[in-house]
Amino acid sequence: MTVSLWQRNPTHSTEHCDVAIVGAGITGLSAAIELESRGISCIVLESDFAGSKASGRNAGYLIRGAAENYALASRKLGRDMTRYLWDWTQQNLVGLKQLGLESTPGYAPRPSCVVALGEPEHSELIESHEMMREDGLRVDLIDQSSAPRDPLWRSGKPTIGLVNPDDAVCSPIDLVQLLAASLSSTPLFEHAEVYRVEDEGSRIRLRSRPVDVLCSRVLVCTNAYAADLIRDLEGIIVPNRGQMLCVEPRDRSDARLEYAYYLNHGSEYVRSAPNNQIIFGGARTYHADNERTSADEISNEVQDHLEQFMRELITSEYRVTARWSGIMGFSPDGMPVITQCRIHTLENPNIWFCGGLTGHGMSMGYQTGRHAARVMLEHEPTRFGLDRFRA
Ligand SMILES: Cc1cc2nc3c(=O)[nH]c(=O)nc-3n(C[C@H](O)[C@H](O)[C@H](O)COP(=O)(O)OP(=O)(O)OC[C@H]3O[C@@H](n4cnc5c(N)ncnc54)[C@H](O)[C@@H]3O)c2cc1C
């Protein structure tokens, strides 16, 4: 965005801090929590409102690992990195619980279950189960004879399911509010889109309409919108749309889903939501070209596809209660990216980016945002640098 001479707010002030954070989603707010706990003065600038983008629009799964199964992730990332990622997400949930997540209204302990609807996923889940046990992870394997008789299993479609017993679900907006409320000395400016960044000798000036911020360091946590400020991230952090459908089944007494389910290699996901509703998300991969977009709106083709899944797998008698979309920032390997960067042409070693949490920001954003703050401040070693792609 640019701002015209006439649009500039003539009464706006200049605030001073050590670190300015751009973006008040899970990642930016978590980084602010870490900085504040270290006594670093910090300001968060958010173009809309906290949780207005992916962090307030997702499915609320707090899963260990990724949507992909362990065997497949190991082939893609290597066994060591996969084990690391599973630990990382486990620590994310532990940290959120320490912050008070369990007392938020939308939180519930809810095992996640990665389900196979056929081959090759069936064999991959058996392999994943073995590998996870070898790596000391708590995991169960269920089939039609041992699975709960909930609507998904009653459909007869799943052949096998890999259960992560310690996972949970929450309301994403509760989580964002919890993070924001955990900040005591850090101002959060909403409706403050950063539209320009300028070098002022030893300081960096961030311009937004309500306020200018003069700081020593900047951490950009704008996720799918990364390339708007940081052109070098174009093609690395790629906007991808996710869509969701929420329904109220006619027979509500019999519609509860026991687990938070992942289907088709994590491409689809379905779980029970408050008031006996069911949310179904995904179907992006079947319309991938159209869904590679930052347009935050639903499309008929994906919504129809989600309804088809709902009818085939859960229930054909329902009332639609909500439909929505959100934009994710995908990285090439689905792992976060933490890097020094330039904003437009401004080269300054004190400008950093953290994002690209792909479809897993709830499951790793708290851990990753805090880590990014330490990488920037103390050069904590990280596995999430851009150099991994060059290698
Ligand atoms: C439909 C859907 C379902 C999902 N389901 C899950 C799930 O169940 N579990 C899970 O782990 N993950 C899920 N995800 C992914 C997860 O939501 C994201 O990975 C996570 O929210 C990313 O957090 P973030 O803070 O990095 O980005 P965001 O929440 O997108 O925050 C970035 C912020 O930066 C702000 N911003 C952008 N540009 C500027 C600027 N110039 N100036 C100031 N502010 C700016 C934006 O307004 C935004 O608030 C899902 C995503 C979607 C869309």
CSV table of C-alpha atoms and ligand atoms in Angstrom, one decimal:
chain,number,residue,atom,x,y,z
A,1,MET,CA,0.0,0.0,0.0
A,2,THR,CA,1.0,3.6,-0.5
A,3,VAL,CA,-0.5,6.5,1.5
A,4,SER,CA,-1.2,9.9,-0.2
A,5,LEU,CA,-0.2,13.2,1.2
A,6,TRP,CA,-3.9,13.9,2.0
A,7,GLN,CA,-4.3,10.5,3.8
A,8,ARG,CA,-1.5,11.1,6.2
A,9,ASN,CA,-2.7,11.7,9.7
A,10,PRO,CA,-1.4,15.2,10.6
A,11,THR,CA,-1.7,14.6,14.3
A,12,HIS,CA,0.1,11.3,14.4
A,13,SER,CA,2.9,10.7,16.9
A,14,THR,CA,6.3,9.1,16.8
A,15,GLU,CA,6.7,6.2,19.3
A,16,HIS,CA,10.1,4.9,20.3
A,17,CYS,CA,11.1,1.3,21.1
A,18,ASP,CA,13.9,-1.3,20.7
A,19,VAL,CA,11.9,-3.7,18.5
A,20,ALA,CA,8.9,-3.1,16.3
A,21,ILE,CA,6.9,-6.1,15.3
A,22,VAL,CA,4.8,-5.9,12.1
A,23,GLY,CA,1.7,-8.2,12.3
A,24,ALA,CA,-0.5,-9.2,15.2
A,25,GLY,CA,-1.2,-12.9,14.4
A,26,ILE,CA,0.1,-15.8,16.5
A,27,THR,CA,3.6,-15.4,15.4
A,28,GLY,CA,4.0,-11.6,16.0
A,29,LEU,CA,2.3,-11.7,19.3
A,30,SER,CA,4.3,-14.6,20.5
A,31,ALA,CA,7.5,-12.8,19.5
A,32,ALA,CA,6.3,-9.8,21.5
A,33,ILE,CA,5.7,-12.0,24.6
A,34,GLU,CA,9.3,-13.3,24.4
A,35,LEU,CA,10.8,-9.8,24.0
A,36,GLU,CA,8.8,-8.3,26.8
A,37,SER,CA,9.8,-11.1,29.1
A,38,ARG,CA,13.4,-10.2,28.4
A,39,GLY,CA,12.8,-6.5,29.2
A,40,ILE,CA,13.1,-5.4,25.6
A,41,SER,CA,10.8,-2.5,24.8
A,42,CYS,CA,8.5,-3.4,21.9
A,43,ILE,CA,5.6,-2.1,19.8
A,44,VAL,CA,3.3,-4.2,17.6
A,45,LEU,CA,1.7,-2.7,14.5
A,46,GLU,CA,-1.2,-4.5,12.9
A,47,SER,CA,-2.9,-3.4,9.7
A,48,ASP,CA,-6.3,-4.7,10.7
A,49,PHE,CA,-7.1,-6.1,14.1
A,50,ALA,CA,-5.2,-8.8,16.1
A,51,GLY,CA,-6.2,-12.2,14.7
A,52,SER,CA,-8.0,-10.7,11.7
A,53,LYS,CA,-6.1,-12.9,9.2
A,54,ALA,CA,-5.1,-16.6,9.3
A,55,SER,CA,-4.7,-16.7,13.1
A,56,GLY,CA,-8.4,-15.9,13.7
A,57,ARG,CA,-9.7,-17.9,10.7
A,58,ASN,CA,-8.3,-21.4,11.1
A,59,ALA,CA,-9.7,-24.7,12.3
A,60,GLY,CA,-8.2,-24.6,15.8
A,61,TYR,CA,-6.2,-27.9,15.7
A,62,LEU,CA,-3.3,-28.0,18.1
A,63,ILE,CA,-1.7,-31.1,16.7
A,64,ARG,CA,1.7,-32.6,17.3
A,65,GLY,CA,3.7,-32.7,14.1
A,66,ALA,CA,2.2,-31.8,10.7
A,67,ALA,CA,-0.9,-32.8,8.9
A,68,GLU,CA,1.3,-35.1,6.9
A,69,ASN,CA,2.0,-38.5,8.4
A,70,TYR,CA,5.4,-39.3,10.1
A,71,ALA,CA,6.6,-41.7,7.4
A,72,LEU,CA,6.0,-39.2,4.6
A,73,ALA,CA,7.4,-36.3,6.5
A,74,SER,CA,10.5,-38.4,7.2
A,75,ARG,CA,11.0,-39.1,3.5
A,76,LYS,CA,10.6,-35.4,2.7
A,77,LEU,CA,12.4,-33.7,5.6
A,78,GLY,CA,14.6,-36.5,7.0
A,79,ARG,CA,14.0,-38.6,10.1
A,80,ASP,CA,15.9,-36.3,12.4
A,81,MET,CA,14.1,-33.1,11.3
A,82,THR,CA,10.8,-34.9,11.5
A,83,ARG,CA,11.4,-35.9,15.1
A,84,TYR,CA,12.5,-32.3,15.8
A,85,LEU,CA,9.3,-31.0,14.3
A,86,TRP,CA,7.1,-33.3,16.3
A,87,ASP,CA,9.0,-32.2,19.5
A,88,TRP,CA,8.7,-28.6,18.5
A,89,THR,CA,4.9,-28.8,18.2
A,90,GLN,CA,4.6,-30.7,21.4
A,91,GLN,CA,6.5,-27.9,23.2
A,92,ASN,CA,4.2,-25.4,21.5
A,93,LEU,CA,1.2,-26.9,23.3
A,94,VAL,CA,3.0,-27.2,26.6
A,95,GLY,CA,4.0,-23.5,26.3
A,96,LEU,CA,0.4,-22.4,25.5
A,97,LYS,CA,-0.9,-24.4,28.4
A,98,GLN,CA,1.5,-22.6,30.7
A,99,LEU,CA,0.2,-19.3,29.4
A,100,GLY,CA,-3.4,-20.3,30.4
A,101,LEU,CA,-4.8,-21.8,27.2
A,102,GLU,CA,-6.7,-24.5,29.1
A,103,SER,CA,-8.9,-21.9,30.8
A,104,THR,CA,-10.1,-20.3,27.5
A,105,PRO,CA,-13.7,-21.2,26.6
A,106,GLY,CA,-13.0,-22.9,23.3
A,107,TYR,CA,-10.2,-25.2,24.5
A,108,ALA,CA,-10.7,-29.0,24.8
A,109,PRO,CA,-8.2,-31.8,25.0
A,110,ARG,CA,-9.0,-33.7,21.8
A,111,PRO,CA,-6.8,-36.4,20.3
A,112,SER,CA,-6.1,-35.9,16.6
A,113,CYS,CA,-6.5,-38.8,14.3
A,114,VAL,CA,-4.9,-39.1,10.9
A,115,VAL,CA,-7.2,-41.3,8.9
A,116,ALA,CA,-6.5,-43.4,5.8
A,117,LEU,CA,-9.3,-43.8,3.2
A,118,GLY,CA,-7.2,-46.3,1.2
A,119,GLU,CA,-3.7,-47.0,-0.2
A,120,PRO,CA,-1.0,-45.7,-0.1
A,121,GLU,CA,-2.0,-43.8,3.1
A,122,HIS,CA,-3.1,-47.1,4.8
A,123,SER,CA,0.5,-48.5,4.6
A,124,GLU,CA,2.1,-45.2,5.4
A,125,LEU,CA,0.1,-45.0,8.7
A,126,ILE,CA,1.2,-48.5,9.7
A,127,GLU,CA,4.8,-47.5,8.9
A,128,SER,CA,4.3,-44.1,10.8
A,129,HIS,CA,3.1,-45.9,13.8
A,130,GLU,CA,6.2,-48.1,14.0
A,131,MET,CA,8.5,-45.2,13.4
A,132,MET,CA,6.9,-43.0,16.0
A,133,ARG,CA,7.1,-45.8,18.6
A,134,GLU,CA,10.7,-46.3,17.8
A,135,ASP,CA,11.2,-42.6,18.3
A,136,GLY,CA,9.5,-42.7,21.7
A,137,LEU,CA,6.3,-40.9,20.7
A,138,ARG,CA,2.9,-41.7,22.3
A,139,VAL,CA,0.7,-43.0,19.5
A,140,ASP,CA,-2.1,-45.5,18.8
A,141,LEU,CA,-3.3,-47.3,15.7
A,142,ILE,CA,-7.0,-48.0,15.4
A,143,ASP,CA,-9.2,-49.7,12.7
A,144,GLN,CA,-12.9,-50.3,12.2
A,145,SER,CA,-13.0,-52.8,15.0
A,146,SER,CA,-11.4,-50.5,17.6
A,147,ALA,CA,-12.5,-47.1,16.4
A,148,PRO,CA,-15.3,-45.1,18.1
A,149,ARG,CA,-18.7,-45.4,16.4
A,150,ASP,CA,-18.8,-41.8,15.4
A,151,PRO,CA,-20.2,-40.6,12.1
A,152,LEU,CA,-16.9,-40.7,10.3
A,153,TRP,CA,-16.2,-44.3,11.2
A,154,ARG,CA,-19.8,-45.3,10.6
A,155,SER,CA,-19.5,-44.1,7.0
A,156,GLY,CA,-17.3,-47.2,6.5
A,157,LYS,CA,-14.8,-45.2,4.5
A,158,PRO,CA,-11.8,-45.0,6.9
A,159,THR,CA,-9.6,-48.2,7.0
A,160,ILE,CA,-7.2,-47.2,9.7
A,161,GLY,CA,-6.4,-44.2,12.0
A,162,LEU,CA,-3.3,-42.9,13.7
A,163,VAL,CA,-4.2,-41.3,17.0
A,164,ASN,CA,-2.1,-38.6,18.8
A,165,PRO,CA,-3.6,-38.9,22.3
A,166,ASP,CA,-2.3,-35.7,23.7
A,167,ASP,CA,-3.5,-33.2,21.1
A,168,ALA,CA,-6.1,-30.5,21.7
A,169,VAL,CA,-8.4,-28.0,19.9
A,170,CYS,CA,-9.3,-24.4,20.7
A,171,SER,CA,-11.0,-21.3,19.4
A,172,PRO,CA,-8.2,-19.5,17.4
A,173,ILE,CA,-9.5,-16.1,18.4
A,174,ASP,CA,-9.4,-17.1,22.1
A,175,LEU,CA,-5.8,-18.0,21.6
A,176,VAL,CA,-5.0,-14.6,19.9
A,177,GLN,CA,-6.8,-12.8,22.7
A,178,LEU,CA,-4.8,-14.8,25.3
A,179,LEU,CA,-1.5,-13.8,23.6
A,180,ALA,CA,-2.5,-10.2,23.4
A,181,ALA,CA,-3.7,-10.1,27.0
A,182,SER,CA,-0.3,-11.6,28.1
A,183,LEU,CA,1.4,-8.4,27.0
A,184,SER,CA,1.5,-5.8,29.7
A,185,SER,CA,4.1,-3.1,28.6
A,186,THR,CA,3.9,-3.6,24.8
A,187,PRO,CA,1.5,-1.3,23.0
A,188,LEU,CA,-0.5,-2.9,20.1
A,189,PHE,CA,-1.6,-0.5,17.4
A,190,GLU,CA,-4.4,-1.8,15.3
A,191,HIS,CA,-5.5,-0.4,12.0
A,192,ALA,CA,-1.9,0.6,11.6
A,193,GLU,CA,-0.6,-0.9,8.3
A,194,VAL,CA,3.1,-0.4,7.9
A,195,TYR,CA,3.4,1.1,4.4
A,196,ARG,CA,7.0,2.4,4.4
A,197,VAL,CA,10.2,1.7,6.2
A,198,GLU,CA,13.1,4.3,6.2
A,199,ASP,CA,16.7,4.3,7.4
A,200,GLU,CA,17.5,7.0,9.9
A,201,GLY,CA,21.1,6.4,10.7
A,202,SER,CA,21.2,4.0,13.6
A,203,ARG,CA,17.4,3.9,13.8
A,204,ILE,CA,14.7,2.5,11.5
A,205,ARG,CA,11.5,4.4,11.0
A,206,LEU,CA,8.2,2.5,10.3
A,207,ARG,CA,5.4,4.5,8.9
A,208,SER,CA,1.8,3.7,9.5
A,209,ARG,CA,-1.2,6.1,9.3
A,210,PRO,CA,-1.9,6.4,13.0
A,211,VAL,CA,1.7,6.3,14.2
A,212,ASP,CA,5.4,6.3,13.2
A,213,VAL,CA,7.7,4.0,15.1
A,214,LEU,CA,11.4,4.7,15.5
A,215,CYS,CA,13.2,1.5,16.6
A,216,SER,CA,16.5,-0.4,16.5
A,217,ARG,CA,15.2,-3.6,15.1
A,218,VAL,CA,12.2,-4.8,13.1
A,219,LEU,CA,10.6,-8.3,13.1
A,220,VAL,CA,8.1,-8.7,10.2
A,221,CYS,CA,5.5,-11.4,11.0
A,222,THR,CA,3.0,-10.7,8.1
A,223,ASN,CA,2.8,-14.3,6.9
A,224,ALA,CA,1.0,-14.6,3.6
A,225,TYR,CA,1.5,-10.9,3.0
A,226,ALA,CA,5.3,-11.1,3.4
A,227,ALA,CA,6.1,-10.2,-0.2
A,228,ASP,CA,4.1,-6.9,0.0
A,229,LEU,CA,6.9,-5.5,2.2
A,230,ILE,CA,9.8,-8.0,1.4
A,231,ARG,CA,10.0,-8.5,-2.3
A,232,ASP,CA,12.9,-11.0,-1.8
A,233,LEU,CA,10.3,-13.4,-0.3
A,234,GLU,CA,8.2,-13.6,-3.4
A,235,GLY,CA,8.0,-17.2,-4.5
A,236,ILE,CA,9.3,-18.4,-1.1
A,237,ILE,CA,6.4,-17.4,1.2
A,238,VAL,CA,3.4,-18.0,-1.1
A,239,PRO,CA,-0.2,-17.1,-0.3
A,240,ASN,CA,-2.6,-20.1,-0.4
A,241,ARG,CA,-6.2,-19.9,0.5
A,242,GLY,CA,-7.9,-22.2,3.0
A,243,GLN,CA,-11.7,-22.5,3.1
A,244,MET,CA,-14.0,-23.8,5.8
A,245,LEU,CA,-17.6,-25.0,6.1
A,246,CYS,CA,-19.5,-25.2,9.3
A,247,VAL,CA,-22.8,-27.1,9.6
A,248,GLU,CA,-25.4,-28.1,12.3
A,249,PRO,CA,-26.4,-31.7,11.7
A,250,ARG,CA,-30.1,-32.4,11.9
A,251,ASP,CA,-29.7,-35.2,14.4
A,252,ARG,CA,-27.3,-33.4,16.8
A,253,SER,CA,-27.4,-36.1,19.5
A,254,ASP,CA,-25.6,-38.6,17.3
A,255,ALA,CA,-23.2,-36.4,15.4
A,256,ARG,CA,-20.3,-35.8,17.8
A,257,LEU,CA,-16.8,-36.6,16.3
A,258,GLU,CA,-14.6,-38.2,18.9
A,259,TYR,CA,-11.3,-37.0,17.4
A,260,ALA,CA,-10.1,-34.0,15.4
A,261,TYR,CA,-9.6,-35.8,12.1
A,262,TYR,CA,-7.2,-35.3,9.2
A,263,LEU,CA,-8.0,-37.0,5.8
A,264,ASN,CA,-6.3,-37.4,2.5
A,265,HIS,CA,-2.7,-36.6,3.7
A,266,GLY,CA,-4.0,-33.6,5.7
A,267,SER,CA,-5.7,-32.1,2.6
A,268,GLU,CA,-9.1,-32.2,4.5
A,269,TYR,CA,-9.9,-31.9,8.2
A,270,VAL,CA,-13.1,-32.3,10.1
A,271,ARG,CA,-14.0,-32.0,13.8
A,272,SER,CA,-16.8,-31.2,16.2
A,273,ALA,CA,-17.1,-27.5,17.1
A,274,PRO,CA,-19.1,-25.7,19.8
A,275,ASN,CA,-22.9,-26.2,20.0
A,276,ASN,CA,-22.8,-29.6,18.3
A,277,GLN,CA,-21.7,-28.1,15.0
A,278,ILE,CA,-19.1,-29.7,12.7
A,279,ILE,CA,-16.4,-27.8,10.8
A,280,PHE,CA,-14.9,-29.2,7.6
A,281,GLY,CA,-12.0,-27.6,5.9
A,282,GLY,CA,-9.7,-28.2,2.9
A,283,ALA,CA,-10.5,-29.3,-0.7
A,284,ARG,CA,-7.8,-26.8,-1.7
A,285,THR,CA,-5.6,-29.3,-3.4
A,286,TYR,CA,-8.2,-30.2,-6.0
A,287,HIS,CA,-8.5,-26.5,-7.1
A,288,ALA,CA,-4.9,-25.6,-6.4
A,289,ASP,CA,-4.4,-23.0,-9.1
A,290,ASN,CA,-7.4,-20.9,-8.1
A,291,GLU,CA,-6.5,-21.3,-4.4
A,292,ARG,CA,-3.0,-19.9,-4.8
A,293,THR,CA,-4.3,-16.5,-4.0
A,294,SER,CA,-4.4,-13.8,-1.4
A,295,ALA,CA,-8.1,-13.0,-2.1
A,296,ASP,CA,-9.9,-13.6,1.2
A,297,GLU,CA,-13.2,-14.9,-0.1
A,298,ILE,CA,-15.0,-18.2,-0.5
A,299,SER,CA,-15.4,-19.9,-3.9
A,300,ASN,CA,-18.4,-22.1,-5.0
A,301,GLU,CA,-16.2,-24.9,-6.3
A,302,VAL,CA,-14.4,-25.5,-3.0
A,303,GLN,CA,-17.5,-25.0,-0.9
A,304,ASP,CA,-19.4,-27.5,-3.1
A,305,HIS,CA,-16.5,-29.9,-2.7
A,306,LEU,CA,-16.6,-29.5,1.1
A,307,GLU,CA,-20.3,-30.2,1.1
A,308,GLN,CA,-19.7,-33.3,-1.0
A,309,PHE,CA,-17.2,-34.5,1.6
A,310,MET,CA,-19.6,-33.7,4.4
A,311,ARG,CA,-22.4,-35.7,2.8
A,312,GLU,CA,-20.2,-38.7,2.0
A,313,LEU,CA,-18.3,-38.9,5.3
A,314,ILE,CA,-20.4,-37.3,8.1
A,315,THR,CA,-24.0,-36.5,7.4
A,316,SER,CA,-26.3,-35.6,4.5
A,317,GLU,CA,-28.8,-33.8,6.7
A,318,TYR,CA,-27.6,-30.5,7.9
A,319,ARG,CA,-28.0,-26.8,7.9
A,320,VAL,CA,-25.0,-24.6,6.9
A,321,THR,CA,-24.2,-22.2,9.7
A,322,ALA,CA,-21.0,-20.6,8.4
A,323,ARG,CA,-18.6,-20.5,5.5
A,324,TRP,CA,-15.3,-18.6,5.5
A,325,SER,CA,-11.7,-18.4,4.1
A,326,GLY,CA,-8.3,-17.4,5.3
A,327,ILE,CA,-4.9,-16.9,3.7
A,328,MET,CA,-1.9,-19.1,4.7
A,329,GLY,CA,1.7,-18.3,3.9
A,330,PHE,CA,3.2,-21.5,2.5
A,331,SER,CA,7.0,-22.1,2.6
A,332,PRO,CA,8.6,-24.6,0.2
A,333,ASP,CA,8.9,-27.4,2.8
A,334,GLY,CA,6.0,-26.4,5.1
A,335,MET,CA,8.5,-25.4,7.8
A,336,PRO,CA,8.8,-21.9,9.2
A,337,VAL,CA,11.2,-19.4,7.7
A,338,ILE,CA,13.3,-17.1,10.0
A,339,THR,CA,15.7,-14.8,8.2
A,340,GLN,CA,17.3,-11.4,8.0
A,341,CYS,CA,15.8,-9.5,5.1
A,342,ARG,CA,15.5,-6.2,3.3
A,343,ILE,CA,12.2,-4.2,3.2
A,344,HIS,CA,11.8,-2.9,-0.4
A,345,THR,CA,15.4,-1.8,-1.1
A,346,LEU,CA,16.3,-1.0,2.5
A,347,GLU,CA,19.2,-3.2,3.5
A,348,ASN,CA,19.7,-3.3,7.3
A,349,PRO,CA,21.0,-6.2,9.3
A,350,ASN,CA,18.4,-5.4,12.0
A,351,ILE,CA,15.4,-6.3,9.9
A,352,TRP,CA,14.1,-9.8,10.3
A,353,PHE,CA,11.2,-11.9,9.0
A,354,CYS,CA,9.4,-14.9,10.7
A,355,GLY,CA,6.6,-16.7,9.0
A,356,GLY,CA,5.7,-19.3,6.4
A,357,LEU,CA,4.0,-21.5,9.0
A,358,THR,CA,2.0,-23.1,6.2
A,359,GLY,CA,-1.1,-24.9,7.6
A,360,HIS,CA,0.4,-25.3,11.1
A,361,GLY,CA,0.7,-21.9,12.7
A,362,MET,CA,-1.6,-22.9,15.7
A,363,SER,CA,0.6,-25.9,16.3
A,364,MET,CA,3.9,-24.2,16.1
A,365,GLY,CA,3.4,-20.4,16.1
A,366,TYR,CA,3.9,-19.7,19.8
A,367,GLN,CA,7.1,-21.7,19.9
A,368,THR,CA,8.3,-20.3,16.6
A,369,GLY,CA,7.5,-16.6,17.3
A,370,ARG,CA,9.4,-16.7,20.6
A,371,HIS,CA,12.3,-18.6,19.0
A,372,ALA,CA,12.5,-15.9,16.2
A,373,ALA,CA,12.8,-13.2,18.8
A,374,ARG,CA,15.8,-15.0,20.4
A,375,VAL,CA,17.4,-15.7,16.9
A,376,MET,CA,17.2,-12.0,16.2
A,377,LEU,CA,18.4,-10.9,19.6
A,378,GLU,CA,20.9,-13.5,20.6
A,379,HIS,CA,21.6,-15.4,17.4
A,380,GLU,CA,20.1,-18.6,18.9
A,381,PRO,CA,20.8,-21.4,16.4
A,382,THR,CA,17.9,-22.1,14.2
A,383,ARG,CA,16.9,-24.8,11.8
A,384,PHE,CA,14.5,-22.5,10.0
A,385,GLY,CA,16.9,-20.3,8.0
A,386,LEU,CA,16.7,-19.7,4.3
A,387,ASP,CA,20.0,-21.5,3.8
A,388,ARG,CA,18.3,-24.9,3.9
A,389,PHE,CA,16.7,-24.2,0.5
A,390,ARG,CA,20.0,-23.1,-1.0
A,391,ALA,CA,21.5,-26.4,0.2
B,1,LIG,C1,-8.7,-22.1,6.9
B,1,LIG,C2,-7.5,-22.3,7.7
B,1,LIG,C3,-7.4,-23.4,8.5
B,1,LIG,C4,-6.2,-23.6,9.3
B,1,LIG,N1,-6.2,-24.5,10.3
B,1,LIG,C5,-5.2,-24.6,11.1
B,1,LIG,C6,-5.2,-25.5,12.2
B,1,LIG,O1,-6.2,-26.1,12.5
B,1,LIG,N2,-4.1,-25.7,12.9
B,1,LIG,C7,-2.9,-25.0,12.7
B,1,LIG,O2,-1.9,-25.2,13.3
B,1,LIG,N3,-2.9,-24.1,11.7
B,1,LIG,C8,-4.0,-23.9,10.9
B,1,LIG,N4,-4.0,-22.9,9.9
B,1,LIG,C9,-2.7,-22.1,9.7
B,1,LIG,C10,-2.6,-21.0,10.8
B,1,LIG,O3,-3.8,-20.3,10.9
B,1,LIG,C11,-1.5,-20.1,10.3
B,1,LIG,O4,-0.3,-20.8,10.1
B,1,LIG,C12,-1.2,-19.1,11.4
B,1,LIG,O5,-2.3,-18.4,11.9
B,1,LIG,C13,-0.2,-18.0,10.9
B,1,LIG,O6,0.0,-17.0,11.9
B,1,LIG,P1,0.8,-15.7,11.6
B,1,LIG,O7,0.8,-14.9,12.8
B,1,LIG,O8,2.2,-16.1,11.1
B,1,LIG,O9,0.0,-15.0,10.4
B,1,LIG,P2,-1.4,-14.2,10.4
B,1,LIG,O10,-2.3,-14.7,11.4
B,1,LIG,O11,-1.8,-14.2,9.0
B,1,LIG,O12,-0.9,-12.8,10.8
B,1,LIG,C14,-0.2,-11.9,10.0
B,1,LIG,C15,-0.7,-10.5,10.4
B,1,LIG,O13,0.1,-9.5,9.7
B,1,LIG,C16,-0.8,-8.4,9.4
B,1,LIG,N5,-0.2,-7.6,8.4
B,1,LIG,C17,0.0,-7.9,7.1
B,1,LIG,N6,0.7,-6.9,6.4
B,1,LIG,C18,0.8,-5.9,7.3
B,1,LIG,C19,1.5,-4.6,7.3
B,1,LIG,N7,2.0,-4.1,6.2
B,1,LIG,N8,1.4,-3.9,8.4
B,1,LIG,C20,0.9,-4.3,9.6
B,1,LIG,N9,0.3,-5.5,9.7
B,1,LIG,C21,0.3,-6.3,8.6
B,1,LIG,C22,-2.1,-9.1,9.0
B,1,LIG,O14,-3.2,-8.2,9.1
B,1,LIG,C23,-2.2,-10.2,10.0
B,1,LIG,O15,-3.0,-9.9,11.2
B,1,LIG,C24,-5.1,-22.7,9.1
B,1,LIG,C25,-5.2,-21.6,8.2
B,1,LIG,C26,-6.3,-21.4,7.5
B,1,LIG,C27,-6.4,-20.2,6.6
